[in-house]
Coordinates of C-alpha atoms in Angstrom, one line a residue:
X1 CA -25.7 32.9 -10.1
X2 CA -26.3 36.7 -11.6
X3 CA -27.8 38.5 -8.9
X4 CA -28.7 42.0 -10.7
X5 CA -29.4 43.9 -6.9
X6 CA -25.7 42.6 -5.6
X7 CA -24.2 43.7 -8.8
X8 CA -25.5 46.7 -8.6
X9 CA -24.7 47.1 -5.2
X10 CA -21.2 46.5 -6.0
X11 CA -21.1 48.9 -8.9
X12 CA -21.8 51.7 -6.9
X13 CA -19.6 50.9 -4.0
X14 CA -16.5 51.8 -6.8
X15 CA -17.4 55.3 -6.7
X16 CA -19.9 55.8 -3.4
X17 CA -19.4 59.1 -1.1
X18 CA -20.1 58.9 2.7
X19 CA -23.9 60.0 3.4
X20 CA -22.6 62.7 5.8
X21 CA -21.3 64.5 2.8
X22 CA -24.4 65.5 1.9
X23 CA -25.6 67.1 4.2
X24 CA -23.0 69.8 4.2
X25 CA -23.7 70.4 0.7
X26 CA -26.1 73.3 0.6
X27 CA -26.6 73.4 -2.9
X28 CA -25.0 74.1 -6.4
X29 CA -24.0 77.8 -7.0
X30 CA -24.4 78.9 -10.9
X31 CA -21.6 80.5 -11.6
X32 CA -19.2 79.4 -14.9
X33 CA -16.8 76.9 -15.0
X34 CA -13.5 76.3 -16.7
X35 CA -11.1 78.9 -17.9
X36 CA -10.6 82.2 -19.7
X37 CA -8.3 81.7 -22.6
X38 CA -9.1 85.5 -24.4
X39 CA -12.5 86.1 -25.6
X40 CA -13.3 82.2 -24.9
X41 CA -13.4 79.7 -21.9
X42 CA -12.0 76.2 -21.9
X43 CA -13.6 73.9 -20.0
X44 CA -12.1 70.5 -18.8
X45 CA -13.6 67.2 -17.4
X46 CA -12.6 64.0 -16.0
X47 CA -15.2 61.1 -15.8
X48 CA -14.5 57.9 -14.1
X49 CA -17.4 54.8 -14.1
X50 CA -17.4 51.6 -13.4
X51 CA -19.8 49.3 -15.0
X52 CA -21.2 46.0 -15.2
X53 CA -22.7 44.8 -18.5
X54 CA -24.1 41.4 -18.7
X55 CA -23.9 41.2 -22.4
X56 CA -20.2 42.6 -22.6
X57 CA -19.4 39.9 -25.8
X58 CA -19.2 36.8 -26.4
X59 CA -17.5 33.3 -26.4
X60 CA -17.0 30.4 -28.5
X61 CA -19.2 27.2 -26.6
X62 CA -20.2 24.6 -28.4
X63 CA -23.0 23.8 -26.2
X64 CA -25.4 26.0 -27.2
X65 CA -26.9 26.7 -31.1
X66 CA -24.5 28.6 -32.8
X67 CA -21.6 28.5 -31.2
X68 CA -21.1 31.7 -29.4
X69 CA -22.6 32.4 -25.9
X70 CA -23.0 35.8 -24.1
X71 CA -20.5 37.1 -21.0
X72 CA -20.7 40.0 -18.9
X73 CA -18.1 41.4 -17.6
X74 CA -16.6 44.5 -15.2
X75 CA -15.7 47.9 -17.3
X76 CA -14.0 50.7 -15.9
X77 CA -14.5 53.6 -18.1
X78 CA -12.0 56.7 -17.7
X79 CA -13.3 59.6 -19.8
X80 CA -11.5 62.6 -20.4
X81 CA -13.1 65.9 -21.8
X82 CA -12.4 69.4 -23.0
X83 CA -15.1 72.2 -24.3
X84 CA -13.7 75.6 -25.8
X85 CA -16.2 77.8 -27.6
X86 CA -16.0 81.8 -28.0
X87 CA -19.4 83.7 -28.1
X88 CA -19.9 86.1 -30.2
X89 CA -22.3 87.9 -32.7
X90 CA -20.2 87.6 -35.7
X91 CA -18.7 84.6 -35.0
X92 CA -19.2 81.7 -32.3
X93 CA -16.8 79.2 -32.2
X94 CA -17.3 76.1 -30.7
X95 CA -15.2 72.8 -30.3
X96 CA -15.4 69.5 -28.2
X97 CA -13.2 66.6 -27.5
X98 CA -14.2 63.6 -25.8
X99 CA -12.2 60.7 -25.6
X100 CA -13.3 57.3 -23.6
X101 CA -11.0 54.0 -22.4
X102 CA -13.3 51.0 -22.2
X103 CA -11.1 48.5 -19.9
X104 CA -12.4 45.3 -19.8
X105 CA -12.0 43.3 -16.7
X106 CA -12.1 39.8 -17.3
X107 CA -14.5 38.9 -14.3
X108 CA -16.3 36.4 -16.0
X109 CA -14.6 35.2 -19.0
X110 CA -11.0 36.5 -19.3
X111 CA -10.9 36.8 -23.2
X112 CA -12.8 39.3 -23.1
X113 CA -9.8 41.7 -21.6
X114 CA -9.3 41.5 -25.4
X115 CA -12.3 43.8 -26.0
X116 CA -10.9 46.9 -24.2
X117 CA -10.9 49.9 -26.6
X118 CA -11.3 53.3 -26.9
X119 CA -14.5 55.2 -28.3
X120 CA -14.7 59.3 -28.9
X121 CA -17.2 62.3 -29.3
X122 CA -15.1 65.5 -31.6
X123 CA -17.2 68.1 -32.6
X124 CA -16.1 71.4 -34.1
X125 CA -18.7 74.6 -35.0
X126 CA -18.3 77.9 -36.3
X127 CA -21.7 79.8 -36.2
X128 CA -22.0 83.0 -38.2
X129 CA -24.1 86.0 -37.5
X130 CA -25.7 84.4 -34.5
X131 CA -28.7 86.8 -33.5
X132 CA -29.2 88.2 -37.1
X133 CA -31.9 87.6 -39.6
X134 CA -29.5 85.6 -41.8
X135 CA -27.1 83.0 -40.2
X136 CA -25.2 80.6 -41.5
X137 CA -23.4 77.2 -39.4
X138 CA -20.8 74.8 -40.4
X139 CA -19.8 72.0 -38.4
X140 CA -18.0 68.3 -38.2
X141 CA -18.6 66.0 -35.9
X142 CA -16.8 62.3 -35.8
X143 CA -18.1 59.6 -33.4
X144 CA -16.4 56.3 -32.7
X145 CA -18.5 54.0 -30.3
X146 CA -19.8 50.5 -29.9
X147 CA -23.6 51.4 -29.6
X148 CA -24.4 52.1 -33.3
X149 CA -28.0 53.9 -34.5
X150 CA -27.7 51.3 -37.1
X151 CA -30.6 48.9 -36.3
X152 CA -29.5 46.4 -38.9
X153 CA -26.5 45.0 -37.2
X154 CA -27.0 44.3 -33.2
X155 CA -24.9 43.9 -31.1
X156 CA -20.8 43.4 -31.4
X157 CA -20.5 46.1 -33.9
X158 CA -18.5 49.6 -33.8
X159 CA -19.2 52.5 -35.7
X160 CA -16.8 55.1 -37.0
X161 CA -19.1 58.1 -38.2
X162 CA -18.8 61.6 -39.9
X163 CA -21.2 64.4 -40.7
X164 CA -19.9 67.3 -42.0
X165 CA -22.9 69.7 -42.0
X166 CA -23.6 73.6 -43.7
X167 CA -27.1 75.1 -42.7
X168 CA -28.4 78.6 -43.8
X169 CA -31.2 80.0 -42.1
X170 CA -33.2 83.0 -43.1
X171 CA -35.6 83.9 -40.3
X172 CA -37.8 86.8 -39.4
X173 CA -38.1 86.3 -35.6
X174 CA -41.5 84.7 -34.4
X175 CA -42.9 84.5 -37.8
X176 CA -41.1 82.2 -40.3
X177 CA -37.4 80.7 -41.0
X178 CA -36.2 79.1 -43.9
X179 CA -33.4 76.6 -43.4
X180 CA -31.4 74.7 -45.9
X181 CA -28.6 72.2 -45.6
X182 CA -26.2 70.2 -46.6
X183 CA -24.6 66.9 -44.9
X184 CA -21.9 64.8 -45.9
X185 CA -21.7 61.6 -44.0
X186 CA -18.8 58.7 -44.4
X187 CA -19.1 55.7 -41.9
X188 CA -17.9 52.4 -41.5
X189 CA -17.9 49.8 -39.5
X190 CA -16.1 46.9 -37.4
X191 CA -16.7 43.6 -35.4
X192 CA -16.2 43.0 -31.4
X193 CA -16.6 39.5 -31.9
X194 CA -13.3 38.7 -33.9
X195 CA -14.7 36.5 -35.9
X196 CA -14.2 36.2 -39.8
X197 CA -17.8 35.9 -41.2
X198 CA -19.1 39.2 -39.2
X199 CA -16.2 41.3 -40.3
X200 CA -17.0 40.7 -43.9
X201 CA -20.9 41.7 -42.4
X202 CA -20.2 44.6 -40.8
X203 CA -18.0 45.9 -43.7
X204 CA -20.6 45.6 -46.6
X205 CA -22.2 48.4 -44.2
X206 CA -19.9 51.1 -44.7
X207 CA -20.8 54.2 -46.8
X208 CA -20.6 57.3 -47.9
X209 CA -23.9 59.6 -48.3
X210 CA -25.2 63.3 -49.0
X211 CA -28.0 64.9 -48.0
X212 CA -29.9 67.9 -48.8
X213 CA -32.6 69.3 -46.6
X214 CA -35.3 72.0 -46.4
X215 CA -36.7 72.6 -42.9
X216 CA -39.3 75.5 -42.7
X217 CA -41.1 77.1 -40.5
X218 CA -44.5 79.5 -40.4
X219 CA -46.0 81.2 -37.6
X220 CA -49.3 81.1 -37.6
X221 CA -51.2 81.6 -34.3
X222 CA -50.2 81.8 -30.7
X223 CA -47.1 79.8 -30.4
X224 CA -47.8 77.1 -33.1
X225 CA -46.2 77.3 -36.6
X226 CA -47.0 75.7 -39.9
X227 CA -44.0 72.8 -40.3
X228 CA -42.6 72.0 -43.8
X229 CA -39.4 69.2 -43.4
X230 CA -38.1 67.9 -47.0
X231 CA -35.2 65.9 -48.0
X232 CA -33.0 63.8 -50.9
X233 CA -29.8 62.2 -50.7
X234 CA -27.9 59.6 -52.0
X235 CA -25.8 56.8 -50.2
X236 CA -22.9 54.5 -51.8
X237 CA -21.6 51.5 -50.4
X238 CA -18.1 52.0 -50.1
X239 CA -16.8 48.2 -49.1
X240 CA -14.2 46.3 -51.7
X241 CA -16.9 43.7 -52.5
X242 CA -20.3 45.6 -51.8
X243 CA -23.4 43.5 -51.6
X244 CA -26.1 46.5 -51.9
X245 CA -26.8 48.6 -54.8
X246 CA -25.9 52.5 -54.1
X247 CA -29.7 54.3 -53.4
X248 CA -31.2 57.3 -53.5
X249 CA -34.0 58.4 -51.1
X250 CA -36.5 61.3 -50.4
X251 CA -39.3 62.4 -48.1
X252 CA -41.2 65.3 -47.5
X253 CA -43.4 66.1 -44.7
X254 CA -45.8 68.9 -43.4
X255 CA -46.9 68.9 -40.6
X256 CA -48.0 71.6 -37.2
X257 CA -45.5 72.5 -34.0
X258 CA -45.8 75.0 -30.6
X259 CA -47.3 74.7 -27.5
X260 CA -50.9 74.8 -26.8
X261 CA -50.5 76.5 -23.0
X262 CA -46.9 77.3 -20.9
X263 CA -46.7 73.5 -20.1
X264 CA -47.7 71.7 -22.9
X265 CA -46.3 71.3 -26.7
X266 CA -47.0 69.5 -29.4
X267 CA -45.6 68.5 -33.0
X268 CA -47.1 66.9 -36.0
X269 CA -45.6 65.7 -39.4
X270 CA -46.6 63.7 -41.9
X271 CA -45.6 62.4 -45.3
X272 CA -44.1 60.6 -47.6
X273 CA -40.7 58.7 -48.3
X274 CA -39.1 56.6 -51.1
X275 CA -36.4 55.0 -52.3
X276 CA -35.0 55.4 -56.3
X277 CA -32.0 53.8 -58.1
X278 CA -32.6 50.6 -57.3
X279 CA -32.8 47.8 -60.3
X280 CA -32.9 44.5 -58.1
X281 CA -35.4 45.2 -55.0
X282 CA -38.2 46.6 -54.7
X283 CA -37.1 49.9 -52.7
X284 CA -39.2 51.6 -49.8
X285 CA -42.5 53.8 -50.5
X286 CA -44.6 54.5 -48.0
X287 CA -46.3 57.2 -45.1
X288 CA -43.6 58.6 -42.5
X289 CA -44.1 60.7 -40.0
X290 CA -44.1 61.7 -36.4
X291 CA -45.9 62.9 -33.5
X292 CA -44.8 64.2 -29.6
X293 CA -46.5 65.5 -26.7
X294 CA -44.1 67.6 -24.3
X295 CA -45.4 68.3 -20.8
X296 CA -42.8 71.3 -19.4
X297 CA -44.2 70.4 -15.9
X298 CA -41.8 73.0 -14.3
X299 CA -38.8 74.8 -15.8
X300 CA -36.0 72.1 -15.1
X301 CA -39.0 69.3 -15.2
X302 CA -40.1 67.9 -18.3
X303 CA -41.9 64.4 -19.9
X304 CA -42.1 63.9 -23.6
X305 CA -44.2 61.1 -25.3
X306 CA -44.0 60.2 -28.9
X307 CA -43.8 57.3 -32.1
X308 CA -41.7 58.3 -35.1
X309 CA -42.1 56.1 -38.0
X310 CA -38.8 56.5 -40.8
X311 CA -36.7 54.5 -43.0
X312 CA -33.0 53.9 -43.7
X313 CA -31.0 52.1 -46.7
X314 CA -30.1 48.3 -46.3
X315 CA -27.1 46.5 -48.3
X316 CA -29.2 43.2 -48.0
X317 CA -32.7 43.8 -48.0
X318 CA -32.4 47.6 -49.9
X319 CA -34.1 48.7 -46.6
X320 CA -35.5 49.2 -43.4
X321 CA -38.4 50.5 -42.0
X322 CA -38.7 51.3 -38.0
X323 CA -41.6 52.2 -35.8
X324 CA -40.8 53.7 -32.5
X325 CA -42.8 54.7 -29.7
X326 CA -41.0 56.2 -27.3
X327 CA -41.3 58.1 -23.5
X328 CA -38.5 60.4 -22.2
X329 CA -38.6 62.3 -18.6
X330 CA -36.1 64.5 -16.9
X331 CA -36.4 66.1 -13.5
X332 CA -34.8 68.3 -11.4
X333 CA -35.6 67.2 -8.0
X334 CA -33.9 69.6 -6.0
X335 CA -31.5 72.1 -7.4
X336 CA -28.7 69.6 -6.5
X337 CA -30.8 66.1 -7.7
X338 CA -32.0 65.2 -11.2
X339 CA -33.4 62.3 -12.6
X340 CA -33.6 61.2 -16.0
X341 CA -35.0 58.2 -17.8
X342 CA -36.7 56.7 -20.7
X343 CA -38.6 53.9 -22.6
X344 CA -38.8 52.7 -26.5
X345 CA -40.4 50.0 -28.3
X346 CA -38.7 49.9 -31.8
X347 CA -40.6 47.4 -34.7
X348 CA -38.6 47.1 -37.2
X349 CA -39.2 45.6 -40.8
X350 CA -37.0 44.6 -43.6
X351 CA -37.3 45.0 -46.7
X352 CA -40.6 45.2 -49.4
X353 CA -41.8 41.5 -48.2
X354 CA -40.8 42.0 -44.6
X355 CA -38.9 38.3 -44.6
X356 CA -36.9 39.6 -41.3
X357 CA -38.5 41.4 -38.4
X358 CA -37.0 42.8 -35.1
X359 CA -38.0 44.2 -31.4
X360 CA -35.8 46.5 -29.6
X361 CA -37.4 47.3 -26.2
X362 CA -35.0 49.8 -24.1
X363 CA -34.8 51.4 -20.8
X364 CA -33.0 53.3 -18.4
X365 CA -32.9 55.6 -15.7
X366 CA -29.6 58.0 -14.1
X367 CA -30.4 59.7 -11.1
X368 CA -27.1 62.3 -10.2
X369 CA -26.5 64.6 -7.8
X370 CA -24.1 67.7 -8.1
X371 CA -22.3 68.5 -5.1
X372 CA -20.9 71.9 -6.4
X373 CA -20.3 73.2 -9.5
X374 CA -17.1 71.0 -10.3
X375 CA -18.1 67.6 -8.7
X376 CA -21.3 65.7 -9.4
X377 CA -22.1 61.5 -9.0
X378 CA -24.3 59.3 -10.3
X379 CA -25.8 55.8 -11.0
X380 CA -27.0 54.4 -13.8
X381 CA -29.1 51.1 -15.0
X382 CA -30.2 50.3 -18.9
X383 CA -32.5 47.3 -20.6
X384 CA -31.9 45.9 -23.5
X385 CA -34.2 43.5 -25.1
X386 CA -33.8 42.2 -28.5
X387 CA -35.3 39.6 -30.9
X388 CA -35.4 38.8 -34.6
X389 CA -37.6 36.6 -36.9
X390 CA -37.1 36.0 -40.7
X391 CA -34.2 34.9 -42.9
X392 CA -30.8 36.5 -42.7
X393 CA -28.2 34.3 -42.9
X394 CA -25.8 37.0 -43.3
X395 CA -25.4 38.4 -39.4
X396 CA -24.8 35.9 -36.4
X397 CA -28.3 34.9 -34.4
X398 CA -26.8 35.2 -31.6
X399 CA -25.9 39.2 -32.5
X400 CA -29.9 39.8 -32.9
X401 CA -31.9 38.1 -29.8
X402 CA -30.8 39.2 -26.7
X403 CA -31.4 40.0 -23.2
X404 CA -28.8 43.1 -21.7
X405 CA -28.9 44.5 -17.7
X406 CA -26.1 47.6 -17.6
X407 CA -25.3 48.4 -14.1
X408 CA -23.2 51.4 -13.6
X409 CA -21.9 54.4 -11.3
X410 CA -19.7 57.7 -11.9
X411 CA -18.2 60.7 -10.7
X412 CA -17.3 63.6 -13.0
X413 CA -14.8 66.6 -12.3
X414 CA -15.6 69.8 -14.5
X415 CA -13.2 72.5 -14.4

């Protein structure tokens, strides 16, 4: 029988230090890390963690509706990592590689050794100008992992994601900026479940999309500004038998940023958004928005409450629209101990007569402690709740109503 406390005792065992280790840590000393390599500094990490995750896939049983029925299942993660960036006024360069083993055990079920894989995080910057009054930054960032942002597919999915970005900003400092952009953004997507039918799911997801954007910014009392955010792209399905019509979309907001007192900010936007291109559905039109409350309760201490209400395009139902309500906290207990967690509620409707509906509820909290400036540990534990209602016979039930408990510890090298 799952016993969630023993599991996670067990976890943390893989990577536990003796208790009399910390008390001969006085503390973690700021000074840099990595190593000098001309007018830059490399920096280079090693992350091992083990994890338990109750919801690692699935197998075939014919016992329960559907056919498939969830596993959990021991991962050791090894996760190696290397930083370089060059400061400078003229031109900062910045890169980052991050690349991550996912081994599956077999504990439970021993198919699922068959889901080990590899995931990454590459990320490359050049910033021009930095501290003048004109700047301009291009950058490319490519993300493979199993934990998509798209909330149409569930669980069992991997996404393979590109932006390439250009933003210009024209600022006078503490009194207005002016930033546009550009972003080109190519992803696609594969199944964990190896079956057939969720493939060809997953695959009439892929895309490719631009997207313009005006983001502005006007000072006008204390430490609040005036807040314009506008944007238009386009996005084109990009599988050999697409499903969904290409779309456009735009929204514009205004809205009011800053912070009332030293400890306490706010910001406020609120628009509209749409959807145009479409000829056979109805396409989305309707208020979006968002608010947040930040309490700075000290310097390396913060809590930040908020609901965000947006949209994103759908091959099946043409779209999406999410509301999220959300609470985030970090905290610096000591200057060796931080905690940080979080909660959300995500409602999520599709399409213009709302014939599927979802809740996401998440949580998690990661407590770590740094024992210098090279060595730090950590635990970690994460919720997942999901459920669906409506008609879509196109993704697997079983993919869209579940319960997920993530149990997991880790030590990290930085040098």
């Amino acid at each position: 029988m799952f016993s969630p406390i023993k599991t996670f005792l067990a976890v943390a065992a893989t990577v536990a230090i003796p208790a009399g280790v910390l008390a001969q840590v006085p503390g973690v000393v700021e000074q840099p890390t990595g190593f000098r390599m001309g007018a830059g500094r490399l920096t280079t990490s090693f992350e091992l963690e083990s994890r338990y995750d109750s919801m690692a896939g699935y197998v075939a049983d014919d016992t329960v509706d559907g056919g498939l029925r969830e596993a959990g299942d021991m991962i050791l993660l090894l996760k190696p990592g290397l930083h370089f960036k060059v400061p400078s006024d003229s031109l900062e360069i910045a890169l980052k590689a991050n690349y991550e083993y996912q081994g599956y055990m077999g504990a439970e079920e021993s198919t699922l050794t068959e889901q080990s894989k590899s995931a990454m995080n590459l990320a490359g910057g050049l910033l021009f100008n930095r501290d003048g009054n004109v700047r301009a930054e291009l950058t490319d960032t490519f993300v493979r992992s199993d934990r998509t942002s798209n909330l149409a597919l569930g669980a069992a999915s991997i996404s393979n994601r590109n932006d390439a970005a250009l933003r210009v900003s024209v600022l006078e400092k503490g009194a207005w900026s002016v930033t546009p952009s550009y972003t080109l953004t190519t992803e696609n997507f594969e199944s964990l479940s190896g079956l057939s039918a969720h493939d060809s799911v997953v695959e009439q997801y892929d895309y490719l999309a631009h997207k313009g954007g005006l983001d502005v910014r006007y000072g006008v009392f204390g430490e609040s500004a005036l807040l314009l955010d506008v944007g238009v792209g386009h996005r084109t399905y990009t599988a050999d038998k697409p499903v969904g019509e290409d779309v456009g979309h735009a929204r514009a907001m205004i809205g009011l940023g800053g912070k009332v007192s030293p400890k306490l900010g706010y910001t406020l936007k609120a628009g509209y958004g749409t959807q145009f291109g479409l000829e056979e559905a109805d396409g989305f039109g309707s208020a979006v928005g968002s608010a947040e409350l930040a309490w700075f309760a000290t310097e390396l201490s913060e809590v930040r409450l908020g609901y965000a209400r947006g949209f994103e395009a759908d091959p099946t139902f043409a779209f999406y629209g999410n509301n999220r309500v959300y609470a985030n906290a970090g905290a610096q207990m000591t200057q060796a101990l931080k905690v940080r967690g979080g909660v959300s509620y995500d409602m999520i409707s599709f399409g213009a007569d709302g014939s599927r509906e979802d809740t996401l509820v998440g949580f998690n909290v990661s407590p770590e402690y740094a024992f210098n400036r090279w060595f730090s540990a950590g635990v970690h534990y994460g919720f997942t709740t999901r459920d669906s209602e409506g008609n879509d016979e196109t993704v697997v039930p079983a993919y869209l109503a579940f319960d997920r408990h993530e149990f997991g510890a880790r030590a990290m090298v930085v040098y």
